[in-house]
Coordinates of C-alpha atoms in Angstrom, one line a residue:
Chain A
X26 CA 0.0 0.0 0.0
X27 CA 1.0 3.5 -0.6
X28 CA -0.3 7.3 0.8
X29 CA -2.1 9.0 -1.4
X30 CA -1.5 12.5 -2.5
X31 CA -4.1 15.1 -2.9
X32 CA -4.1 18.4 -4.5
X33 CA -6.6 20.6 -2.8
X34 CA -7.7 23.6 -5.4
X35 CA -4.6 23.3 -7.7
X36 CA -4.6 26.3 -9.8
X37 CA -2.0 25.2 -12.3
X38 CA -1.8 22.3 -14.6
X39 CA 1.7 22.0 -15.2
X40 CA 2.0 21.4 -11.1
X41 CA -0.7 18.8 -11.5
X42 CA 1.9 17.5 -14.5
X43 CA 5.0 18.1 -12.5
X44 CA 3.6 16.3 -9.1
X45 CA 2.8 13.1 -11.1
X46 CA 6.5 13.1 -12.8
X47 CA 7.7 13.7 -9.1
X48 CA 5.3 11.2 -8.0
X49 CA 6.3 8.6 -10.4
X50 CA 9.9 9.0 -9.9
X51 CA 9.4 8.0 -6.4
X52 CA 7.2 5.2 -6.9
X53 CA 3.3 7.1 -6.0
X54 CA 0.7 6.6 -8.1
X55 CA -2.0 7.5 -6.6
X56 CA -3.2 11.5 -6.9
X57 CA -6.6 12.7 -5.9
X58 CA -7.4 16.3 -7.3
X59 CA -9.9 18.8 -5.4
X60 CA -11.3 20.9 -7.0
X61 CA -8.9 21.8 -9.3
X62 CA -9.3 25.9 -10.8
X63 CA -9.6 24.4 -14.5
X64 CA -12.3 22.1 -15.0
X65 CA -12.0 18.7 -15.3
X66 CA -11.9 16.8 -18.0
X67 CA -9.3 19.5 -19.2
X68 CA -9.9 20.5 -23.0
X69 CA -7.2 20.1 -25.1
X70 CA -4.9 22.4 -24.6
X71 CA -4.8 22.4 -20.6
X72 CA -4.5 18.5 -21.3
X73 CA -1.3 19.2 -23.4
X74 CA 0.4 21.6 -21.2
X75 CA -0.4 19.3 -18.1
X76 CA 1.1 16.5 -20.0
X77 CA 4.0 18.4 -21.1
X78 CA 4.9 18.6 -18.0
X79 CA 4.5 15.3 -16.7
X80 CA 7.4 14.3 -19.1
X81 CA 5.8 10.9 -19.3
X82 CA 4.1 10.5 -16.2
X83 CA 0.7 10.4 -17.9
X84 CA 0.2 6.7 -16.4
X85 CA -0.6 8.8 -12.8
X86 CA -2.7 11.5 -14.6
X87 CA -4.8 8.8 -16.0
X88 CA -5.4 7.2 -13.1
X89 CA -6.1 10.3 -10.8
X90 CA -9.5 10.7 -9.2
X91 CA -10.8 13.9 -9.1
X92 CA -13.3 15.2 -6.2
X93 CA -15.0 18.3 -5.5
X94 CA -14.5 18.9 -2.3
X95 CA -12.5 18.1 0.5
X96 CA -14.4 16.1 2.5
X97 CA -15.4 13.7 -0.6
X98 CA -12.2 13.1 -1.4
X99 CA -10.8 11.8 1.7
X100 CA -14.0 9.5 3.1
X101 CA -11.7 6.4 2.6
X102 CA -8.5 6.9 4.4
X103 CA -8.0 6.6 7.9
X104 CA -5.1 9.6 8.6
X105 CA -4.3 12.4 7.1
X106 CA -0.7 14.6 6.8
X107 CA -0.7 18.1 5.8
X108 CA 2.3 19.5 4.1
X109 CA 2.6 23.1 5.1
X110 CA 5.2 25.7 6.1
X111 CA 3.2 28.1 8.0
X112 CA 2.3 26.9 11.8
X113 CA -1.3 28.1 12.4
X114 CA -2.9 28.8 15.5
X115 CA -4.0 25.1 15.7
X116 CA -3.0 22.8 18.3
X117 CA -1.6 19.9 15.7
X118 CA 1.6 17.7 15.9
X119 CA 4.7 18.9 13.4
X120 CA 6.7 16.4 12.7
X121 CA 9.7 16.5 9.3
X122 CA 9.1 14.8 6.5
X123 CA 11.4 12.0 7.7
X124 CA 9.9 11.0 10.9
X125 CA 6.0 11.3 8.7
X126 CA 7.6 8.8 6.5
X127 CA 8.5 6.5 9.1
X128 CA 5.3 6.6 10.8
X129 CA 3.6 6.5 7.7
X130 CA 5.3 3.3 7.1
X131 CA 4.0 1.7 10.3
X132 CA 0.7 2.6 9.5
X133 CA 0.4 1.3 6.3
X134 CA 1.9 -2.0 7.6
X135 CA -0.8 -1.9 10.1
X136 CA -3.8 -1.7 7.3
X137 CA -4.4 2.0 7.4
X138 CA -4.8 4.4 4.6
X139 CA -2.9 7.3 4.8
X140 CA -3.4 10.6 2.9
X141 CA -1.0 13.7 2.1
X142 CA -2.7 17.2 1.7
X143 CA -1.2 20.1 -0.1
X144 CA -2.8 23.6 -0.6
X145 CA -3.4 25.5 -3.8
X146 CA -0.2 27.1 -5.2
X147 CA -0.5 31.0 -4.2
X148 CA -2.2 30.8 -1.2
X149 CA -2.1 27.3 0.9
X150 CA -4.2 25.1 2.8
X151 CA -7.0 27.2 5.1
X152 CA -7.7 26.4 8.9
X153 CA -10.6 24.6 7.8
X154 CA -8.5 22.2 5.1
X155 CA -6.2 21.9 8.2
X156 CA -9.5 21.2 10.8
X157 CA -9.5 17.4 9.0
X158 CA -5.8 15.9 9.3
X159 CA -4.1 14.8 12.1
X160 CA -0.8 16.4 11.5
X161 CA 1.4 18.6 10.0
X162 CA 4.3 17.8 8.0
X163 CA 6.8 20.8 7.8
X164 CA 9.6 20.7 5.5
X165 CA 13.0 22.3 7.1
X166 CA 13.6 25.5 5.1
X167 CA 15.6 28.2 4.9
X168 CA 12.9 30.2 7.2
X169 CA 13.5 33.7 4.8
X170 CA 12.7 31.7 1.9
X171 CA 10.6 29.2 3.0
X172 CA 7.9 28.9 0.2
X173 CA 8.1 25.6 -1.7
X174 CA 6.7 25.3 -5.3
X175 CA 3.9 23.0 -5.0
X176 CA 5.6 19.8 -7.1
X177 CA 8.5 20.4 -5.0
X178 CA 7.0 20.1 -2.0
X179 CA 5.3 16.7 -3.5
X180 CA 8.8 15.6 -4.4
X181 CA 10.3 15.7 -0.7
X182 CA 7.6 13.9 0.7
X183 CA 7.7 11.3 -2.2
X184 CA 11.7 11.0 -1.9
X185 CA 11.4 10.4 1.9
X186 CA 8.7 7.5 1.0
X187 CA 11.4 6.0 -1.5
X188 CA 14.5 6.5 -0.1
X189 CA 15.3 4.0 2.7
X190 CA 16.3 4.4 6.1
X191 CA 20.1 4.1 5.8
X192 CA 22.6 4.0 8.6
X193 CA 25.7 6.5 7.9
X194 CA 28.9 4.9 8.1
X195 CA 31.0 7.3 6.0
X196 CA 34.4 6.3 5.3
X197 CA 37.1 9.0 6.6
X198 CA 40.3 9.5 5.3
X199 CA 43.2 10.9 8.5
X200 CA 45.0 14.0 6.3
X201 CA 46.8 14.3 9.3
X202 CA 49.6 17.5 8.8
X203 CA 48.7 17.7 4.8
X204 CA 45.2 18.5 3.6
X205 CA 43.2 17.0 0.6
X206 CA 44.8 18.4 -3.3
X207 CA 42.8 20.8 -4.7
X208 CA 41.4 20.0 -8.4
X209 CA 43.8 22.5 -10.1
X210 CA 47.0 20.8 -8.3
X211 CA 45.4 17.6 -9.4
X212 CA 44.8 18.6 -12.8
X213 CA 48.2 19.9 -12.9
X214 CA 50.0 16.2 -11.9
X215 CA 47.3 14.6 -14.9
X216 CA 48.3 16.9 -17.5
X217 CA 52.3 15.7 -16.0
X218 CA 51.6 12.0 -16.3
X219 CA 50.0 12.2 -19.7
X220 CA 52.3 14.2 -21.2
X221 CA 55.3 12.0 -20.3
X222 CA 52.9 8.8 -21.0
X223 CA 52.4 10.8 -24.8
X224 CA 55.9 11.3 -25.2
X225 CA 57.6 7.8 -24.0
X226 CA 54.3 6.0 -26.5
X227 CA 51.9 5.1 -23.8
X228 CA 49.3 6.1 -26.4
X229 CA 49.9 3.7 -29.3
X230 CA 46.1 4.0 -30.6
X231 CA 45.1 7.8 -30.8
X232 CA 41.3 7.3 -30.7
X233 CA 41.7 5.0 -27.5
X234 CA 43.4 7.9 -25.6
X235 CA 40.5 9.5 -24.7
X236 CA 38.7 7.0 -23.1
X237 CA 42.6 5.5 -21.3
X238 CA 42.6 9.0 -19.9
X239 CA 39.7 8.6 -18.5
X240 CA 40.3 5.3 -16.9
X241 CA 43.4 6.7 -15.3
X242 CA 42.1 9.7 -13.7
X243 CA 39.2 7.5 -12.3
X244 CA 42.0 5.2 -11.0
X245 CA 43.5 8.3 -9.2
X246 CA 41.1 9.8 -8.0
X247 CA 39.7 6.9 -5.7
X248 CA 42.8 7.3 -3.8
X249 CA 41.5 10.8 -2.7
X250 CA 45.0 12.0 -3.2
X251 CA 46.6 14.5 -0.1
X252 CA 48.2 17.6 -1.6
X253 CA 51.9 16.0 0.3
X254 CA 50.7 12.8 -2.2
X255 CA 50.3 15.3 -5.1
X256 CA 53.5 16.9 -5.1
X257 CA 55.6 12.6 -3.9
X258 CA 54.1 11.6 -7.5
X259 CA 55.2 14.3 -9.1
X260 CA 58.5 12.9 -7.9
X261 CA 57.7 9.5 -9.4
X262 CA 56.5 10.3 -12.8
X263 CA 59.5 12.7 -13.6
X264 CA 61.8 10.2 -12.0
X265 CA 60.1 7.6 -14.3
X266 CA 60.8 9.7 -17.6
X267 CA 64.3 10.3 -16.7
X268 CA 66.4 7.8 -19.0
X269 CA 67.5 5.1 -17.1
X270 CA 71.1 5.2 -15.8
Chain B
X29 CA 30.4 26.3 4.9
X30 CA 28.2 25.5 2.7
X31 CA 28.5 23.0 -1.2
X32 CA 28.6 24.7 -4.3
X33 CA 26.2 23.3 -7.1
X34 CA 27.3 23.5 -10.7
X35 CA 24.8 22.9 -13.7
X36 CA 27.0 21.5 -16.0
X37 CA 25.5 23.1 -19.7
X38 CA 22.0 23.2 -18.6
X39 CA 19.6 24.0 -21.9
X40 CA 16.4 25.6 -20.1
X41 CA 17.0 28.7 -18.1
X42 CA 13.6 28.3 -16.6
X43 CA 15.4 25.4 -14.9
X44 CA 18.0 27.4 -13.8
X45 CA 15.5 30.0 -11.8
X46 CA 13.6 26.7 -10.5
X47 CA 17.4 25.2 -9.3
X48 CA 18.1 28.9 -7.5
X49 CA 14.3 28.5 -6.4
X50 CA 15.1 25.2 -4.5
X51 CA 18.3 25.9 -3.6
X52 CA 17.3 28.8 -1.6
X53 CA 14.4 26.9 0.0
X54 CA 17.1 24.9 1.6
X55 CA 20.0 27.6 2.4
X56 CA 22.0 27.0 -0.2
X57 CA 23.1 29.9 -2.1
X58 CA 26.3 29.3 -4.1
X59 CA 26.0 28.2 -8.0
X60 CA 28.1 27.7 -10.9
X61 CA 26.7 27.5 -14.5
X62 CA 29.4 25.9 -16.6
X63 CA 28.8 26.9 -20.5
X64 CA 25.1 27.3 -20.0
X65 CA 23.6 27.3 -23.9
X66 CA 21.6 30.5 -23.7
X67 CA 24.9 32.9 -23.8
X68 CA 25.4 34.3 -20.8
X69 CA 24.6 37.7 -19.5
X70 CA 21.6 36.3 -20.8
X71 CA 19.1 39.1 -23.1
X72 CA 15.7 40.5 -21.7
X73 CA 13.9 37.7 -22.3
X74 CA 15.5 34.8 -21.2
X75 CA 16.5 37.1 -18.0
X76 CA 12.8 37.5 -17.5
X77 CA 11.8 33.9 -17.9
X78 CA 14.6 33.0 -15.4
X79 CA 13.6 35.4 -12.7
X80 CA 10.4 34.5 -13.1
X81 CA 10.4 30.3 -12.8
X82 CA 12.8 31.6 -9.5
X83 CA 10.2 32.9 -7.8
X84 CA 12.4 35.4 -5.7
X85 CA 15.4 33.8 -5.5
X86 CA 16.9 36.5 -7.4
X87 CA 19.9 36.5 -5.1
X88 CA 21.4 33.1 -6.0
X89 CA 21.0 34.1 -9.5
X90 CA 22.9 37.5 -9.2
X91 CA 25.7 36.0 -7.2
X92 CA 26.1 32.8 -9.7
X93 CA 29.2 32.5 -11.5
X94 CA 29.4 31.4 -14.7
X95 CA 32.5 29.1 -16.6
X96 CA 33.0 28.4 -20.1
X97 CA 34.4 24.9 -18.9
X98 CA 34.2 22.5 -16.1
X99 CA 38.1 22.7 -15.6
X100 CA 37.7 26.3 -15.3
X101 CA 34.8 25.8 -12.8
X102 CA 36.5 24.0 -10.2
X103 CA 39.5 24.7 -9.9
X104 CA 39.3 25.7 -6.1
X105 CA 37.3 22.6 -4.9
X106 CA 38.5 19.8 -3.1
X107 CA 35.8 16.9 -4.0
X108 CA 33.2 17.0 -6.5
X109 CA 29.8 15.1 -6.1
X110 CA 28.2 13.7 -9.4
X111 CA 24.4 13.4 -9.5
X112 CA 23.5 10.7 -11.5
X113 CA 20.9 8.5 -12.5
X114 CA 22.7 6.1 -14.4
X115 CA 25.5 4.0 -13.5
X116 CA 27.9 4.3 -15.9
X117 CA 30.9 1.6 -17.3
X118 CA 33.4 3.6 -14.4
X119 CA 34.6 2.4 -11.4
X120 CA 33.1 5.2 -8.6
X121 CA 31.8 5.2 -5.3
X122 CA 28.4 5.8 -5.1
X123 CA 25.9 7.0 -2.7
X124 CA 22.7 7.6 -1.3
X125 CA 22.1 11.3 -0.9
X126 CA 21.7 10.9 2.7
X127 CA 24.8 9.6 3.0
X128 CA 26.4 11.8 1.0
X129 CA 25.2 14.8 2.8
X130 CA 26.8 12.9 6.1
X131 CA 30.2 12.5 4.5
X132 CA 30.0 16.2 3.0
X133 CA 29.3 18.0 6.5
X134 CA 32.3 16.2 7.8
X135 CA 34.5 17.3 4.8
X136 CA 32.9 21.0 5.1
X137 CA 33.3 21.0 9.1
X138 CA 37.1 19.8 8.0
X139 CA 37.7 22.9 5.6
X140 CA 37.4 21.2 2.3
X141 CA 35.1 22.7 -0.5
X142 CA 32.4 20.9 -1.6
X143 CA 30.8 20.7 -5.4
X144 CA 27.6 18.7 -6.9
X145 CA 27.5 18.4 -10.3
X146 CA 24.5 18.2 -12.3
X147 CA 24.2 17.3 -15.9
X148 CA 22.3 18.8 -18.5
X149 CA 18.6 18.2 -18.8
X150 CA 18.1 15.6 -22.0
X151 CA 21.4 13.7 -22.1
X152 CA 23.0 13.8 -18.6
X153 CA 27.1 13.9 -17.6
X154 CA 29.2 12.5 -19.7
X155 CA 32.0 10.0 -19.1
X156 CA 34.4 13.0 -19.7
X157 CA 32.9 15.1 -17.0
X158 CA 32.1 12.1 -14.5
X159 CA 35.6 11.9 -15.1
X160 CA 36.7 14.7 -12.7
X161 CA 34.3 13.5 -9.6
X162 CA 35.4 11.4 -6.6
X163 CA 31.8 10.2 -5.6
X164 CA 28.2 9.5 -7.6
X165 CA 25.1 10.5 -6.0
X166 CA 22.0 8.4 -6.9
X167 CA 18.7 9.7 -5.9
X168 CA 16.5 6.4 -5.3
X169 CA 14.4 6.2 -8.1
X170 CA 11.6 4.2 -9.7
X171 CA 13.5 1.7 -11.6
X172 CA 11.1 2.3 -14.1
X173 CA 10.9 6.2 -14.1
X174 CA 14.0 7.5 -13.0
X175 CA 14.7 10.8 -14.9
X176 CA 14.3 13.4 -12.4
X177 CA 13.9 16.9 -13.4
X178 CA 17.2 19.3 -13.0
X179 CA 16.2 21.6 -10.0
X180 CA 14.0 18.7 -8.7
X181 CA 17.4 16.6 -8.4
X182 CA 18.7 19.8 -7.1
X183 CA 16.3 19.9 -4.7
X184 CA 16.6 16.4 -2.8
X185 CA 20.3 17.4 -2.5
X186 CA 19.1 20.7 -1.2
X187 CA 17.1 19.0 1.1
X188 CA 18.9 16.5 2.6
X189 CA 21.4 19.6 3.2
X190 CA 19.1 21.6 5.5
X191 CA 17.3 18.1 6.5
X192 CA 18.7 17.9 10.2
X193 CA 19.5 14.0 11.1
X194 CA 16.3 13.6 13.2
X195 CA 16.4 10.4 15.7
X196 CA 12.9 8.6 14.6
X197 CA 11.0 7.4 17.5
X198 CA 7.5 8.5 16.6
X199 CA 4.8 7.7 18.9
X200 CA 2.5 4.2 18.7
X201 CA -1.2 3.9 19.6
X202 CA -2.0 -0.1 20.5
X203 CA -5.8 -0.4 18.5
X204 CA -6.1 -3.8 20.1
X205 CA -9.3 -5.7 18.2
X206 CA -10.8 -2.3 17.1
X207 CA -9.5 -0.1 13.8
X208 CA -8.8 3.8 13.6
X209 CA -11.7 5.3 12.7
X210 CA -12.4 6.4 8.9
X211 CA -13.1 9.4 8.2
X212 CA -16.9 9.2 6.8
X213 CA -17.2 7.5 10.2
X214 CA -15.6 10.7 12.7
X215 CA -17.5 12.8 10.0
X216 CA -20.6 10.9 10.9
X217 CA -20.1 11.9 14.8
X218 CA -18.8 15.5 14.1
X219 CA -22.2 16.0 12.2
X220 CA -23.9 14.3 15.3
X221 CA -22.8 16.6 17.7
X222 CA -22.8 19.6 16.0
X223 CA -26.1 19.3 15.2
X224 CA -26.9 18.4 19.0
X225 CA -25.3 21.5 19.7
X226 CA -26.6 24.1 17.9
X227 CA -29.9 21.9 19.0
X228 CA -29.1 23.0 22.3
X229 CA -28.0 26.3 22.0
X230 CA -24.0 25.9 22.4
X231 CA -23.9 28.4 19.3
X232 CA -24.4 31.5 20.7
X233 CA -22.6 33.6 18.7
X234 CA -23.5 32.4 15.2
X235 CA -19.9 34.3 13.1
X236 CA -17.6 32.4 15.8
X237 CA -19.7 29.0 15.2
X238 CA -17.0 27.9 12.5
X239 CA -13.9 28.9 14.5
X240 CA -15.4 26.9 17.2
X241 CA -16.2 24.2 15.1
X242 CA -13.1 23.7 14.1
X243 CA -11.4 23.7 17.3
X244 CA -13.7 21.1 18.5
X245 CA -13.1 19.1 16.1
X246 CA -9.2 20.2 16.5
X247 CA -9.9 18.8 19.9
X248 CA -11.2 15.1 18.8
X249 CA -9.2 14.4 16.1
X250 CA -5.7 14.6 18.1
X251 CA -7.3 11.7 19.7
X252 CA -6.8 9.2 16.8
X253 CA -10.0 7.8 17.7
X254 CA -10.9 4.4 17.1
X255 CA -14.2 3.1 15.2
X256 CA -15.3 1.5 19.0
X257 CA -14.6 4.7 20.2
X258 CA -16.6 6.5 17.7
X259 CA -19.4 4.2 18.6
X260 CA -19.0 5.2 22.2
X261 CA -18.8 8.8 21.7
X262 CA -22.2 8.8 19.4
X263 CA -24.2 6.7 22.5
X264 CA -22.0 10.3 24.5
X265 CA -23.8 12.5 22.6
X266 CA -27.3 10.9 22.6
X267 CA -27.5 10.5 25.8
X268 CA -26.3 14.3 26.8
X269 CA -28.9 15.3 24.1
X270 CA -32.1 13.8 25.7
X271 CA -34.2 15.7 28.5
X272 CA -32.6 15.0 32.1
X273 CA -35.4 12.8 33.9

């Protein structure tokens, strides 16, 4: 089972196109529109624009239920989420889109149906939108710019639903007295090694270079090379082109 | 400290004001454009389609820098980030974006400086540019739709970024041999008692009766009601409703 996302009053088709491509990418499927500004089915040329940009997405679109009001659209499900950034004077839990996902996920496990609100594009869900969920999910924002387009808002809650809880074991690498090269001292040792690998005939098939360059960079650059390492290999590769004694 | 994002010859500026859109949802605020196609400072009217997908986030726009190659572009970076869909024929790390963003506060908080790379919007990186990155970030996708949009890839980056690591513990609520309640079923008792009320008077004021409405049914909901208790709470009401003996 999955949540199910609902559009209450979209007033732009291409958002209605965009959710489903966000949607899709993530794995949703299933959209419920409420009362959406143009009405529904969409002539031809909303149609087009919406499916413009859906880049492909049209399977969603297709399937999407479309209600006209609030309250018929959600008779089914058994909790409801409300993606908003502005904390109302309502007394309703907040929780990140992380921590909704992982309840969510319980829920669903458990039999429940579980639907995600999210208000029309210029001016966001009302009180009384918000008087029938649960809780609130709040995206962490930059809080002087903290206005989400509407798809984009879609796409974090879909990404935390397809993304799995990971545990974070980073590698780390000790620099100890030297510090990681930068690209440009980095560059500088490739362009040193493939010179000298030009001039002693490294390159015996010209249109192969290219992709042998390639190869050896990669091979380099997984070693994550300190700027001490940088300037040792230097060393190597000038020692290596000397003529032998 | 924050990373630097780099569109790597993005086509669409529209997706370039969407990118600076996202990016300063999250915080983020430095961006590179490397060879962009429109030629760049762009003329009136690609400047006005820009600001205007941007919504606001004029500032990320006026401070972006712009290189006529990748080389050029980051020069002064320590380790570059690839966001990728596709696994290519090249022998890289890659990782989630959660653990990325992990890894990439550690290397910030250690003084490096950080760049994600993001390919252009209808053929990607190319083995050539994947060629100068230590790490591939891959967005979990639907296998079967995985093509993000450009400033929606920028986005989940974004957001993971000013996501903080939240420890999940969310609450549980032990239903036993009942069910959560549907919502036809607490719309069912909220109509119940409203109408009791205003049967009885509890409306005195008729403009505050929806403000009060809603906080009642504020009030219930936090509950998470279960169908028994719904049942309960209707036998409540009907019994409050008739005359006292």
């Amino acid at each position: 089972m999955q949540p199910v996302i609902l559009l209450v009053r979209p007033q732009l088709v291409e958002n209605i196109g965009t959710t489903a491509r966000a949607m899709l990418n993530c794995g949703l499927e299933q959209l419920r529109l409420v009362a959406p500004r143009d009405p529904w089915p969409l002539d031809n040329t909303h149609q087009a624009r919406m499916l413009a940009a859906a880049s492909g997405a049209d399977a969603v679109l297709e399937q999407a239920s479309v209600f006209p009001s609030l309250a018929e659209a959600i008779g089914d499900l058994h909790t409801l989420y409300a993606a908003t950034a502005r904390p109302r004077d309502m007394l309703k839990p907040v929780l990140t889109p992380r921590l909704a996902m992982v309840e969510v996920r319980q829920r669903l496990a458990a039999g429940e149906k579980i639907g995600f609100l999210f208000g029309p594009e210029r001016t966001g869900l009302t009180n009384d939108d918000l008087s029938v969920v649960e809780k609130i999910i709040t995206i962490p924002a930059n809080p002087a710019f903290s206005s989400f387009n509407l798809a984009q808002a879609v796409l974090v809650l879909a990404y935390e639903w397809c993304s799995q809880q990971q545990e974070a074991h980073p590698e780390t690498l000790a620099y100890g007295k030297t510090r990681p090269a930068t690209k440009a001292e980095l560059q500088h040792f490739f362009d040193h090694l493939e010179r000298e690998l030009e001039a002693h005939g490294f390159f015996t098939t010209p249109e192969l270079k290219p992709s042998m360059v390639q190869n050896l960079r990669n091979a380099l650059l997984r070693g994550q090379w300190s700027e001490q390492e940088v300037r040792t290999w230097h060393g190597v590769v000038t020692a290596l082109a000397r003529n032998a004694r």
